[in-house]
Structures are given as C-alpha cells and as structure tokens.
GROMACS .gro file of C-alpha atoms in nm:
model
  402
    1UNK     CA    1   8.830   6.604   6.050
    2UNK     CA    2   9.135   6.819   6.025
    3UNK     CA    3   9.402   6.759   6.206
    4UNK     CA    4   9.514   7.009   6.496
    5UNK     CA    5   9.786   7.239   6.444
    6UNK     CA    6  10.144   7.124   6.540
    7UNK     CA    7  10.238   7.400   6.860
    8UNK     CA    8  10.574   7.599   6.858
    9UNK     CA    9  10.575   7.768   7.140
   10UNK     CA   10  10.817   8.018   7.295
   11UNK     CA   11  10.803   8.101   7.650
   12UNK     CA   12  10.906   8.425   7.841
   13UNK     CA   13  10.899   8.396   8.203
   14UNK     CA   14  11.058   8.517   8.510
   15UNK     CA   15  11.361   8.302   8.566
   16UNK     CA   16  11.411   8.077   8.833
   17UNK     CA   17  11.126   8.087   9.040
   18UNK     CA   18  10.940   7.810   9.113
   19UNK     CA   19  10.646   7.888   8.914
   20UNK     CA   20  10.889   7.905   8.603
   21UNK     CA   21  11.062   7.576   8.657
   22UNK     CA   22  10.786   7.385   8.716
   23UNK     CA   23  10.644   7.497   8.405
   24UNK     CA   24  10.972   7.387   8.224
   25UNK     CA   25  10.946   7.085   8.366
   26UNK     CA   26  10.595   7.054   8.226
   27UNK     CA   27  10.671   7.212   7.869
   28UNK     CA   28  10.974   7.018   7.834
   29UNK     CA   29  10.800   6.692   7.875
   30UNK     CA   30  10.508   6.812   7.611
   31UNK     CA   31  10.791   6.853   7.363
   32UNK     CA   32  10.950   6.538   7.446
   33UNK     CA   33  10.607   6.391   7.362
   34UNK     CA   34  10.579   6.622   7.064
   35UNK     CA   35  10.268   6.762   7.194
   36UNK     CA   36  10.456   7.088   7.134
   37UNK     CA   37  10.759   7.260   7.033
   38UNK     CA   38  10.944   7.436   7.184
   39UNK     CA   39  11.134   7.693   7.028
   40UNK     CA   40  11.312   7.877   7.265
   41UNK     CA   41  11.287   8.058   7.651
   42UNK     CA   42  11.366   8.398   7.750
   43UNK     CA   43  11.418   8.445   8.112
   44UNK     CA   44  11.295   8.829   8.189
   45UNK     CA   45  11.299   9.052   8.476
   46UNK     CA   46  11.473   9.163   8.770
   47UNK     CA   47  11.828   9.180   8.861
   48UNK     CA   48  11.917   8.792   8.855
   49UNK     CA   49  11.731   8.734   8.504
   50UNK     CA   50  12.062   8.584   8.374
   51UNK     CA   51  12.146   8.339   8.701
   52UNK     CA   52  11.788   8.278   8.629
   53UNK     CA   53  11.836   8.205   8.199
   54UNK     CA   54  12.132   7.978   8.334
   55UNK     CA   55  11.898   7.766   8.563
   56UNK     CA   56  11.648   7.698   8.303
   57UNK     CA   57  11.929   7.620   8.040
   58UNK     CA   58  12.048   7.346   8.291
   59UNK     CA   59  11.708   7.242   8.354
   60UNK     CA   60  11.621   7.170   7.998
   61UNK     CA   61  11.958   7.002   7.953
   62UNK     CA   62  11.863   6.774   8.230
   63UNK     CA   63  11.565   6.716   8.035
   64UNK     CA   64  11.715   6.611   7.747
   65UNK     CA   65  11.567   6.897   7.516
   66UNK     CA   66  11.811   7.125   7.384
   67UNK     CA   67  11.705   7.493   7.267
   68UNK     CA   68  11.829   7.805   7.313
   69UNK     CA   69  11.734   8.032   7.609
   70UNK     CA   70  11.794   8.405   7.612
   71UNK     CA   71  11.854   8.674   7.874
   72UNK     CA   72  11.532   8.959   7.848
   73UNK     CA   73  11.511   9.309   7.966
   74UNK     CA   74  11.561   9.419   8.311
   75UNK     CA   75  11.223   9.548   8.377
   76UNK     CA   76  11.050   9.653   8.667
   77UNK     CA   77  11.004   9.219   8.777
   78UNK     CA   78  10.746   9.160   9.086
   79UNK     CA   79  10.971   8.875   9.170
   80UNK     CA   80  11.294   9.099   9.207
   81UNK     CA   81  11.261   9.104   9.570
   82UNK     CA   82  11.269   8.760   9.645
   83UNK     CA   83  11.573   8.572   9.618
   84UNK     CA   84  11.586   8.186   9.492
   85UNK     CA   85  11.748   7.911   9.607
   86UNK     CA   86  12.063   7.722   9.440
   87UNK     CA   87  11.997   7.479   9.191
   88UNK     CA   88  12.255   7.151   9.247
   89UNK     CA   89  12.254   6.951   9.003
   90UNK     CA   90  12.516   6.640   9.044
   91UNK     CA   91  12.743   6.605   8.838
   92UNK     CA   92  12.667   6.877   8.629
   93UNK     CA   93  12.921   7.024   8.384
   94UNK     CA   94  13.018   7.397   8.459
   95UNK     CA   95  12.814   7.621   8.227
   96UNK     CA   96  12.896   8.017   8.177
   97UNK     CA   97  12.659   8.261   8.060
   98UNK     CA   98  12.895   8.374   7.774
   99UNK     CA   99  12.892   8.013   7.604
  100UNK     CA  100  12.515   7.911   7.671
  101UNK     CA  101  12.304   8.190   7.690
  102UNK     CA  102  12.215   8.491   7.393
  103UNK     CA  103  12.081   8.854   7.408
  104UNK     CA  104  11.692   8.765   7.471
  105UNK     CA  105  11.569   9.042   7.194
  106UNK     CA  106  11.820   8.894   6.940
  107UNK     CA  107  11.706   8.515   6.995
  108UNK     CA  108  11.304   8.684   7.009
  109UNK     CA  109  11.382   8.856   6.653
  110UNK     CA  110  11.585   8.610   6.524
  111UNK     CA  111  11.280   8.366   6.598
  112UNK     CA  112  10.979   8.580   6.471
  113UNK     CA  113  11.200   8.596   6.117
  114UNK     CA  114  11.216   8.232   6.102
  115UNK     CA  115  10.859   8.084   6.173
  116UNK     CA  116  10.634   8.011   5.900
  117UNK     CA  117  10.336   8.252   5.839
  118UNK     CA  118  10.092   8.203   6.156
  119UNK     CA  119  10.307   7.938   6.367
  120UNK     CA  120  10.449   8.096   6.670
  121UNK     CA  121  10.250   8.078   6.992
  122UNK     CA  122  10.401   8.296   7.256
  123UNK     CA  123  10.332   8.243   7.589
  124UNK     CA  124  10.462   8.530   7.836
  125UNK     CA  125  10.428   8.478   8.205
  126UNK     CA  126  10.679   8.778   8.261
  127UNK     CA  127  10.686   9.179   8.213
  128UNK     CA  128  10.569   9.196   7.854
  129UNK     CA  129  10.844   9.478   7.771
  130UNK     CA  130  11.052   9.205   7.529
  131UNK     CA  131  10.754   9.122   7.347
  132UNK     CA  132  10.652   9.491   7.290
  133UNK     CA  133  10.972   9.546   7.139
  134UNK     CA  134  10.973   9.270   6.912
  135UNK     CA  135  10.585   9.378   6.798
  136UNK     CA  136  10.676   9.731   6.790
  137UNK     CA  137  11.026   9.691   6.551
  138UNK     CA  138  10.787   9.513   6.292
  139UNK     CA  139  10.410   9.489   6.335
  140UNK     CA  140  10.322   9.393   5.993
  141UNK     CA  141  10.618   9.052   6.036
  142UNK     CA  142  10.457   8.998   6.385
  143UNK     CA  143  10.084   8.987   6.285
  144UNK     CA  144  10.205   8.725   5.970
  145UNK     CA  145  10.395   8.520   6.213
  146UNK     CA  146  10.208   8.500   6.537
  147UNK     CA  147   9.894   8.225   6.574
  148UNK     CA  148   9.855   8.285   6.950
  149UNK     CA  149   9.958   8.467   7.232
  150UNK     CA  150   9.928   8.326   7.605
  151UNK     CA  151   9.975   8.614   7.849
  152UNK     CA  152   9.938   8.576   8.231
  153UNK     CA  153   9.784   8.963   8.333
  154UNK     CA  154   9.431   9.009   8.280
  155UNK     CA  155   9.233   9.291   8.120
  156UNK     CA  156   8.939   9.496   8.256
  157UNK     CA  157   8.695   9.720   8.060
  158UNK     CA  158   8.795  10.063   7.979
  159UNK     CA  159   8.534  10.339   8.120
  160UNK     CA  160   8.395  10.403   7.810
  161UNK     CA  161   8.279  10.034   7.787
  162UNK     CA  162   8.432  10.033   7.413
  163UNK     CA  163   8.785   9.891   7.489
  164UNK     CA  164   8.983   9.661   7.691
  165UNK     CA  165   9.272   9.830   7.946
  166UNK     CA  166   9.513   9.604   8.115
  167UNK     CA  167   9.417   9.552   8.477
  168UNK     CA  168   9.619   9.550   8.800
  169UNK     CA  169   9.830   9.212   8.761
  170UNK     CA  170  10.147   9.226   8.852
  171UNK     CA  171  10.276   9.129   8.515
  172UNK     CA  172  10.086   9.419   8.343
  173UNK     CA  173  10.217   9.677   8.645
  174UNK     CA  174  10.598   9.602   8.541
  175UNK     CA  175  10.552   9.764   8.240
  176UNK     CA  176  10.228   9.927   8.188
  177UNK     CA  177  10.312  10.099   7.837
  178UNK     CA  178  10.437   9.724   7.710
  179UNK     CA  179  10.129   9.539   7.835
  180UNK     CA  180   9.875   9.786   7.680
  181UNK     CA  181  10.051   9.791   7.355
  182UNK     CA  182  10.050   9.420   7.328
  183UNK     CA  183   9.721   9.394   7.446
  184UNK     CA  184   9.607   9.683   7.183
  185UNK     CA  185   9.793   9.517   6.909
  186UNK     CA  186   9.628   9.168   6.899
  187UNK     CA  187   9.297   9.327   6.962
  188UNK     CA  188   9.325   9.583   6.654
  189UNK     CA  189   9.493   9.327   6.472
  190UNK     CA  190   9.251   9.007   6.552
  191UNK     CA  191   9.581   8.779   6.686
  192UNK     CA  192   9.463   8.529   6.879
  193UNK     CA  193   9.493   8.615   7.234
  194UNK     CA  194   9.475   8.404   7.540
  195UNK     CA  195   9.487   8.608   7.829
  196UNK     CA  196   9.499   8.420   8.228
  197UNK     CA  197   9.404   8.625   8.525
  198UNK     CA  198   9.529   8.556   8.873
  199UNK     CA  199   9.141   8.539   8.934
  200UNK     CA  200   9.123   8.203   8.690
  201UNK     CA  201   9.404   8.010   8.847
  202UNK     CA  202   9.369   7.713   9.096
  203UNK     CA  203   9.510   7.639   9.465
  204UNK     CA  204   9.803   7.313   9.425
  205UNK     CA  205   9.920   7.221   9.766
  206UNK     CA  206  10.214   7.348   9.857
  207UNK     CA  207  10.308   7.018   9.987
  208UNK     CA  208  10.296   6.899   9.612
  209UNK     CA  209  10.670   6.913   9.547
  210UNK     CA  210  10.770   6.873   9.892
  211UNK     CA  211  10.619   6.510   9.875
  212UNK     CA  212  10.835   6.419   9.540
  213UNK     CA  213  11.131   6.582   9.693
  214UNK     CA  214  11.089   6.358  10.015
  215UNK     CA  215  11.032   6.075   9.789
  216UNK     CA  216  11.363   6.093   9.540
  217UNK     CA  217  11.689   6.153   9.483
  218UNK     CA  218  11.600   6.377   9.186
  219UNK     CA  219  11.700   6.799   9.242
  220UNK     CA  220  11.442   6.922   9.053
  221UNK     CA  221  11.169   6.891   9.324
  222UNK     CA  222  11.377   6.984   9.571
  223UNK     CA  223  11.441   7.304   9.413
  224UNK     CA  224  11.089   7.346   9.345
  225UNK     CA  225  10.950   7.316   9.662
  226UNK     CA  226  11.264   7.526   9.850
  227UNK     CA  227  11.163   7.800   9.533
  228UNK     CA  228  10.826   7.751   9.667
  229UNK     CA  229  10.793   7.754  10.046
  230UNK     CA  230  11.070   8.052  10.045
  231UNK     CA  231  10.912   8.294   9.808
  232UNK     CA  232  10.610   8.242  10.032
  233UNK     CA  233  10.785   8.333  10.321
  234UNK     CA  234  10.926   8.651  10.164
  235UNK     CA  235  10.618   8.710  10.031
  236UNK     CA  236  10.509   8.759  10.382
  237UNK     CA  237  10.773   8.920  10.458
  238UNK     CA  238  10.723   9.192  10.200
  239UNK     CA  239  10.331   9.241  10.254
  240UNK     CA  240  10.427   9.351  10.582
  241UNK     CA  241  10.721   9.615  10.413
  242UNK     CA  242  10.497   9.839  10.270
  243UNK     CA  243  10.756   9.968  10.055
  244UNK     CA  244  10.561   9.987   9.710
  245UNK     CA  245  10.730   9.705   9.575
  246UNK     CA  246  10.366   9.507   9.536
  247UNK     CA  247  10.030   9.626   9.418
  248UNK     CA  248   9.856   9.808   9.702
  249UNK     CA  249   9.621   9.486   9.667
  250UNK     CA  250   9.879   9.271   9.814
  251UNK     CA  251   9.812   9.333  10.235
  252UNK     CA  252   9.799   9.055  10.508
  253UNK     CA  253   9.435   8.983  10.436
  254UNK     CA  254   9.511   8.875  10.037
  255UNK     CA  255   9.805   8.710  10.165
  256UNK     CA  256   9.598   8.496  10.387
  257UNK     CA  257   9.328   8.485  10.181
  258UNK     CA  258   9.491   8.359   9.866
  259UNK     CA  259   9.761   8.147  10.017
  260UNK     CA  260   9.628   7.979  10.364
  261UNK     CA  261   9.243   7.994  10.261
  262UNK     CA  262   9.238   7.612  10.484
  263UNK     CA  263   9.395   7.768  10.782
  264UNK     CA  264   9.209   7.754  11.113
  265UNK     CA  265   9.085   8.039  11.263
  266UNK     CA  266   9.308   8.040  11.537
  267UNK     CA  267   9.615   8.007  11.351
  268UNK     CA  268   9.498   8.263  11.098
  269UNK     CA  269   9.453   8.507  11.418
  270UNK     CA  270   9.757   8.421  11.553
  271UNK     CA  271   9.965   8.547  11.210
  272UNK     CA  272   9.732   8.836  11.215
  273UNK     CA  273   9.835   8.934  11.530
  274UNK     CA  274  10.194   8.887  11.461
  275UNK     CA  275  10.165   9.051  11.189
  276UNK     CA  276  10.312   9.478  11.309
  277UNK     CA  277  10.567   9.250  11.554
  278UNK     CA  278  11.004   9.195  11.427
  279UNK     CA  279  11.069   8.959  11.090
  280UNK     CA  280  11.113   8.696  11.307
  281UNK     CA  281  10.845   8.709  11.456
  282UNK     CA  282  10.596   8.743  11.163
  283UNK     CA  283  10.810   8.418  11.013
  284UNK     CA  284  10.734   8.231  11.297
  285UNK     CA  285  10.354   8.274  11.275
  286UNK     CA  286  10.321   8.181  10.934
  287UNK     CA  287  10.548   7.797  10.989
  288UNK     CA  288  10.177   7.664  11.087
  289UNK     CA  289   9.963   7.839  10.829
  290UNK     CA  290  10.234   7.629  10.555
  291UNK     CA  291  10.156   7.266  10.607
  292UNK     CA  292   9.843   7.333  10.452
  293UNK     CA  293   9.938   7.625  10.231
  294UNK     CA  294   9.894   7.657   9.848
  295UNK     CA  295  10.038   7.849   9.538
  296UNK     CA  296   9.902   7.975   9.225
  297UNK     CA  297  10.069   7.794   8.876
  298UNK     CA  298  10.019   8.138   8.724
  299UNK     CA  299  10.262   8.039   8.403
  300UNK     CA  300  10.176   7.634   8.443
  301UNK     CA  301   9.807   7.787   8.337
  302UNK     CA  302   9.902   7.990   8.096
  303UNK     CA  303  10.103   7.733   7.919
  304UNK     CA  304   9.775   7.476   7.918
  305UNK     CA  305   9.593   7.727   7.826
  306UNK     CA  306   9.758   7.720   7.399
  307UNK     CA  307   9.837   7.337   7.430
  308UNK     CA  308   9.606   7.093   7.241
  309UNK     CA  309   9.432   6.876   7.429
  310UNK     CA  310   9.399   7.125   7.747
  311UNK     CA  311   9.204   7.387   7.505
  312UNK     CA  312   8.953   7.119   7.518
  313UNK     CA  313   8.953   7.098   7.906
  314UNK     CA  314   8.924   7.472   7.946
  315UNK     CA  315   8.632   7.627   8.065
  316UNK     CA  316   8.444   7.829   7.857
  317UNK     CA  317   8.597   8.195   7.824
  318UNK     CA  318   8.469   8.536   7.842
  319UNK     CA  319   8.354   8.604   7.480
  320UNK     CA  320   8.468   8.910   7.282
  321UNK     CA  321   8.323   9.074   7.012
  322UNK     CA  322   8.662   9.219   6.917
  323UNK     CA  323   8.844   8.929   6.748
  324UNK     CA  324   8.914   8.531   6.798
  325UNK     CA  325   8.994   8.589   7.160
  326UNK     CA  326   8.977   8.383   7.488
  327UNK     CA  327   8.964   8.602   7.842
  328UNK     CA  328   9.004   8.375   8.145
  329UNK     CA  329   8.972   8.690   8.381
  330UNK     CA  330   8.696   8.528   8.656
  331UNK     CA  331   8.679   8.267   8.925
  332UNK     CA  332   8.430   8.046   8.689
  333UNK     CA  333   8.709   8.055   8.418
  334UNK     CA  334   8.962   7.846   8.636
  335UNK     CA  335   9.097   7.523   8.498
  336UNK     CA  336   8.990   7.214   8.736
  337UNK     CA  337   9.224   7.164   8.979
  338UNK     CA  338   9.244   6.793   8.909
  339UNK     CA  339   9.351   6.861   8.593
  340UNK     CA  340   9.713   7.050   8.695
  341UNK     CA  341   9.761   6.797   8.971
  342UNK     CA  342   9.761   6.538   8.717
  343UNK     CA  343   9.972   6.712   8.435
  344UNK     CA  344  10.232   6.857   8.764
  345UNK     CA  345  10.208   6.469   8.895
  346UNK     CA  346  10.293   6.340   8.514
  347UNK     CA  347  10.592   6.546   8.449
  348UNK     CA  348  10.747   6.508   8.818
  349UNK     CA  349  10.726   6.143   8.725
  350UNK     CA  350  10.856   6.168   8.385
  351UNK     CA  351  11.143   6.440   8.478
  352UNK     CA  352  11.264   6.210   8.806
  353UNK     CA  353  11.279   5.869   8.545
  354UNK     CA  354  11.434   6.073   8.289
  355UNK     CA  355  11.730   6.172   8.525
  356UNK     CA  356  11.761   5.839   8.718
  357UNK     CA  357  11.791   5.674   8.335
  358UNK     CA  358  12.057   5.957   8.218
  359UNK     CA  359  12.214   5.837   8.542
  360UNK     CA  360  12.198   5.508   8.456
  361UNK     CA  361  12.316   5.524   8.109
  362UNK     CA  362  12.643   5.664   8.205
  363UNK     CA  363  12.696   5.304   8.425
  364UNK     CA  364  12.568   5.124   8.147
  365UNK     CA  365  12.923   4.963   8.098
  366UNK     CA  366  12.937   4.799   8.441
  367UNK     CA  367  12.827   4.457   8.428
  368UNK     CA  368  12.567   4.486   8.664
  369UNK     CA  369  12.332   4.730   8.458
  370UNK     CA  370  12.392   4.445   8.173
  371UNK     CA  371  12.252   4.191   8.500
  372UNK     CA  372  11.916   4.297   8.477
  373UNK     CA  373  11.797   4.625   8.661
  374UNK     CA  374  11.516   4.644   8.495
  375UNK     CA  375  11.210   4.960   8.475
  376UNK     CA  376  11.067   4.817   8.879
  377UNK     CA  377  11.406   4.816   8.980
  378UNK     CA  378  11.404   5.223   8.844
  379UNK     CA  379  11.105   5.288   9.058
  380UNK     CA  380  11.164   5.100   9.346
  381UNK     CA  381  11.512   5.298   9.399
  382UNK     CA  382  11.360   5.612   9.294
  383UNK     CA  383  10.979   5.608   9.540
  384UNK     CA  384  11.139   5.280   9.711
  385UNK     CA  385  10.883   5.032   9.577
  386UNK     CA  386  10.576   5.224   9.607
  387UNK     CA  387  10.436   5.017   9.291
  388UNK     CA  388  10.611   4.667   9.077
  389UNK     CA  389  10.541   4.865   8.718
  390UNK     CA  390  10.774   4.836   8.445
  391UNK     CA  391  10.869   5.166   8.283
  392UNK     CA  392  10.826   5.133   7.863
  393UNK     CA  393  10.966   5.468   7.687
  394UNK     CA  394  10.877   5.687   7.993
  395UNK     CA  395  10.492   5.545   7.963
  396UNK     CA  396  10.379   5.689   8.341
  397UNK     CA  397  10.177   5.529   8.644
  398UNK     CA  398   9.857   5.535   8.701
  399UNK     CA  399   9.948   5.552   9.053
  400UNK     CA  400   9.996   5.838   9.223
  401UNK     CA  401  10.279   5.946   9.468
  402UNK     CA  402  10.043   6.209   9.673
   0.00000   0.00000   0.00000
C-alpha cells in the first residue's frame, strides 16, 4: 500500500482571533507530531494584521515550533471590526515586528519557489487577495508546486449551471475578484481544491476554552476563550449597527440562530426584544444566551480538512465533474462534532504540558526538580489532580477535562 504523502502546509488566516489561535494551537501540535509541516503563517486582513502576525509568532514560539510568519495584505477583513484581547504571556521576551516578522507576499513567493513539484498545501481561512497574487505573478510555478488548497468560503453554481461562482462567505466578500480567480484557477487547472462552507462546520461550546482556562495556569486558553466570548459580544453588537460592515445575511435572527441555537425561548425573546434598545442594553440580554453559546472552528475545519488521517473521517463531499475536487458546502458535509472536541481537547492538553515543562526546564537546576516531580506531579499542578497519569513524551489522557 503506498504510503500517504508527507503534508507541508502553509496557513493564511486572520490574525489573532480566536478561531486563528486555536487552530495554531492545533497545527502546531500536528507538526510537533510530524503529522504535518508546517511551513510558514501569514496573518491577513484588517488594520491590526501585524499585532495579529506578532501573536501567532509568540504562540508558535511557546509551542516550541519555530517558522516564519508573515504580515499579508490589508484587505477588506470581516474581523476588522472587532478588537482582540492582549495576549500575556509570562515571562516572555520582548519581540518587535522589525526582527520577527517578513513582508507576507515575499515569505508566500519565496515559499512557492522552494517546494518540490506538487508539495505545498495551502490552507487560507482569510481574504484570499495574498494568494491571488502569488497565483497570478506565476500560474504555470503555482500549478507545478501546489498539491492542495484548503479554503474556508464556499462556492455556489453559476446561472448557467456550467461553472462554479464564489458564494456569499465572508471570506470570498473581502475580496471578490481574489476569491473567483483562485477558485477559477484550480478548477481550469485541476489543483486539488478543498473548499469549507460556513454551512459544513460544527457548534463547539463556547464554554470549551473557558473550562481549560478555569482549570490552568496556561495563557493560551485564557486568551482563547476572552478572543471568543468578546468577538461574540461585538458580533452582537455589530448585527444590530447595520452599517454594511457584514453580509446583509448577518441580522439578529442568524445571530441567534447560529450562535444560541440551545437558548430557551424566553431568553431568546428577551434578546429579541432588546434588541432596537442602547449597547448596553442589547449586551446585557445576550450574558444569558452565553453559558450555553457556541462558535464555528471555521479555519480548525479547514485545516482537518488536508490533514491525513481526518481526510478519512470526512464526510463524503459534493462530487465535481470538473477536476479532483472536494466541496463541503452543505449541512450533511459537516465533520462530527466529536471529532473537533477531541482534536481541540488533545492539543489544549498537549499545548498546557508543553508550557508547564518549558517552565519547568528553566528550574531544572534547583535541587528539587532533581527530587522527583515527576509527569502526575505535572498534572496534578496543572488540572489539580484530576487523574494519577504519568506524562511519556507528551503521550495525552484518555480522560477528559470537560
């Protein structure tokens, strides 16, 4: 049986929202495993796209992978209006955009020249107007070098019923001429193309990284969940603006719908009503729609989506007669839930142990590491005992925290 191809990926995605560090988290921990590699990230979109770039740098560091991560375009980003949290990190070096970060076209070209014929796998959660540029300055070296590309939009048939156009995700609204070129070109040119809709993506509880934030020391969940819960709020916030800034799709009703599906009727009503009352108001109706809210891993899925042994758990795909292609546009496309809660679960493990080790390694010469603290002692000052299991080269529990 042949053996599966080995994965370099490169991801583009929107900074320092929650959705993009929690799929860090996740991708760095598949190429600690050497499930995949990965090449490089480009953080794209929106005015703090290089605060953003810095985050994820200092994520991966924490991580303990080091590649480069680039600053992308400042296109038109549906997450420009919400502004994330602070990521504290203790005792974390200074870092300064001029020594850490590069130009996010250069590192994009610069990568593209060096892969070997048909290895690159680009998966774009983001504005597709970096990877249009790339294509565009050299379609014959992108259609040798790319083997896949991930995108989170989705496509709909054109009106002719002979063609695909891209459809109304936000991603493909932030730069309409950049998504239907990239769509167009790995059509024509039979590149592999995995494309996620917001349609195929599955409900995690919100209180998923609140409960390993509550549980550890650790930043990363913290900032996670704060990312989380607060872009939900402004979300809110913003449905109710009516400014054009989100797809006319986006009203109270999709809000509610998509976000607080579990919420009782009366609470539901109760946001409803609040709903053409002051900001303050509006916030204060949606605190008891949250407890039992959810968010979409739009780029977690889209990640899975072009890694090995999550092809195999995906559900079938929309077939197309145009080329080697896999649409997950519908409802019966989305992963099973279990599935992400497991992989999130894993790598919020595996990230928290990682740091608490690093942490421990740097107090390594004090004679009480050389006493014995051994891999229960890890976990019982980390979840505070929740289970006596020795941790062997970040093997992870069975267990689970939530």
């Amino acid at each position: 049986m042949a053996q599966p191809r080995e994965v370099h990926a490169l991801l583009l995605c929107p900074g320092e929202s929650g959705d993009a560090v929690q799929t860090l988290v996740v991708a760095a921990q598949l190429h600690r495993r050497g499930i995949l590699r990965l090449c490089a990230v480009i953080a794209c979109g929106g005015p703090n796209r290089e605060r953003g770039a810095l985050v994820l740098k200092r994520v991966l560091r924490r991580l303990g992978v080091d590649v480069p991560v680039g600053v992308g375009s400042a296109d038109a980003s549906p997450l420009a209006w919400c502004e994330p949290p602070e990521l504290a990190l203790e005792d974390e070096t200074p870092m300064h955009a001029a020594d850490t970060l590069v130009d996010g076209r250069e590192l994009l070209d610069r990568i593209l020249n060096e892969a070997e014929p048909r290895s690159l796998t680009v998966v774009c959660t983001s504005a597709m107007s970096d990877l249009a540029a790339a294509i565009s300055a050299d379609p014959a070296r992108a259609h040798r070098k790319l083997a896949e590309l991930s995108i989170q939009g989705g496509l709909e048939r054109a009106p002719d019923r002979r063609g695909w156009l891209p459809d109304a995700a936000s991603n493909n609204l932030a730069d309409v001429r950049a998504a239907s070129y990239v769509y167009r070109f790995c059509l024509e040119r039979s590149v592999p193309l995995a494309v996620v809709s917001r349609h195929a993506v599955p409900a995690v509880p919100l209180q998923l990284a609140h409960s390993f934030a509550a549980r550890s020391t650790d930043p990363l969940p913290a900032y996670i969940a704060k990312a989380q819960h607060e872009s939900l709020c402004a979300l809110w916030q913003r449905v109710h603006a009516r400014d054009g800034s989100l797809p006319a799709r986006c009203d109270r009703g999709w809000f509610l719908d998509t976000f607080c599906a579990g919420a009782s009727a009366s609470a539901r009503r109760e946001a409803e009503d609040a709903g053409e009352g002051e900001a303050a108001e509006r916030a204060a109706a949606l605190l008891p729609l949250l407890a039992g809210a959810t968010v979409r891993p739009y780029s977690l899925i889209a990640l899975l989506a072009i890694t090995p042994s999550f092809r195999l758990l995906m559900p079938e795909s929309q077939r197309m007669v145009e080329g080697p292609h896999r649409l997950y546009l519908r409802a019966r496309h989305t992963l099973d839930v279990a599935h992400v809660l497991k992989v999130l679960r894993d790598s919020y493990h595996e990230a928290i142990i990682l740091a608490f080790e690093a942490a421990s390694a740097e107090r390594a010469r004090a004679p009480a590491r050389a006493a014995g603290a051994g891999g229960a002692g890890v976990v019982g000052a980390l979840f505070g005992r929740l289970w006596p299991v020795s941790y062997t080269h970040l093997t992870l529990p069975t267990k689970r925290i939530v």
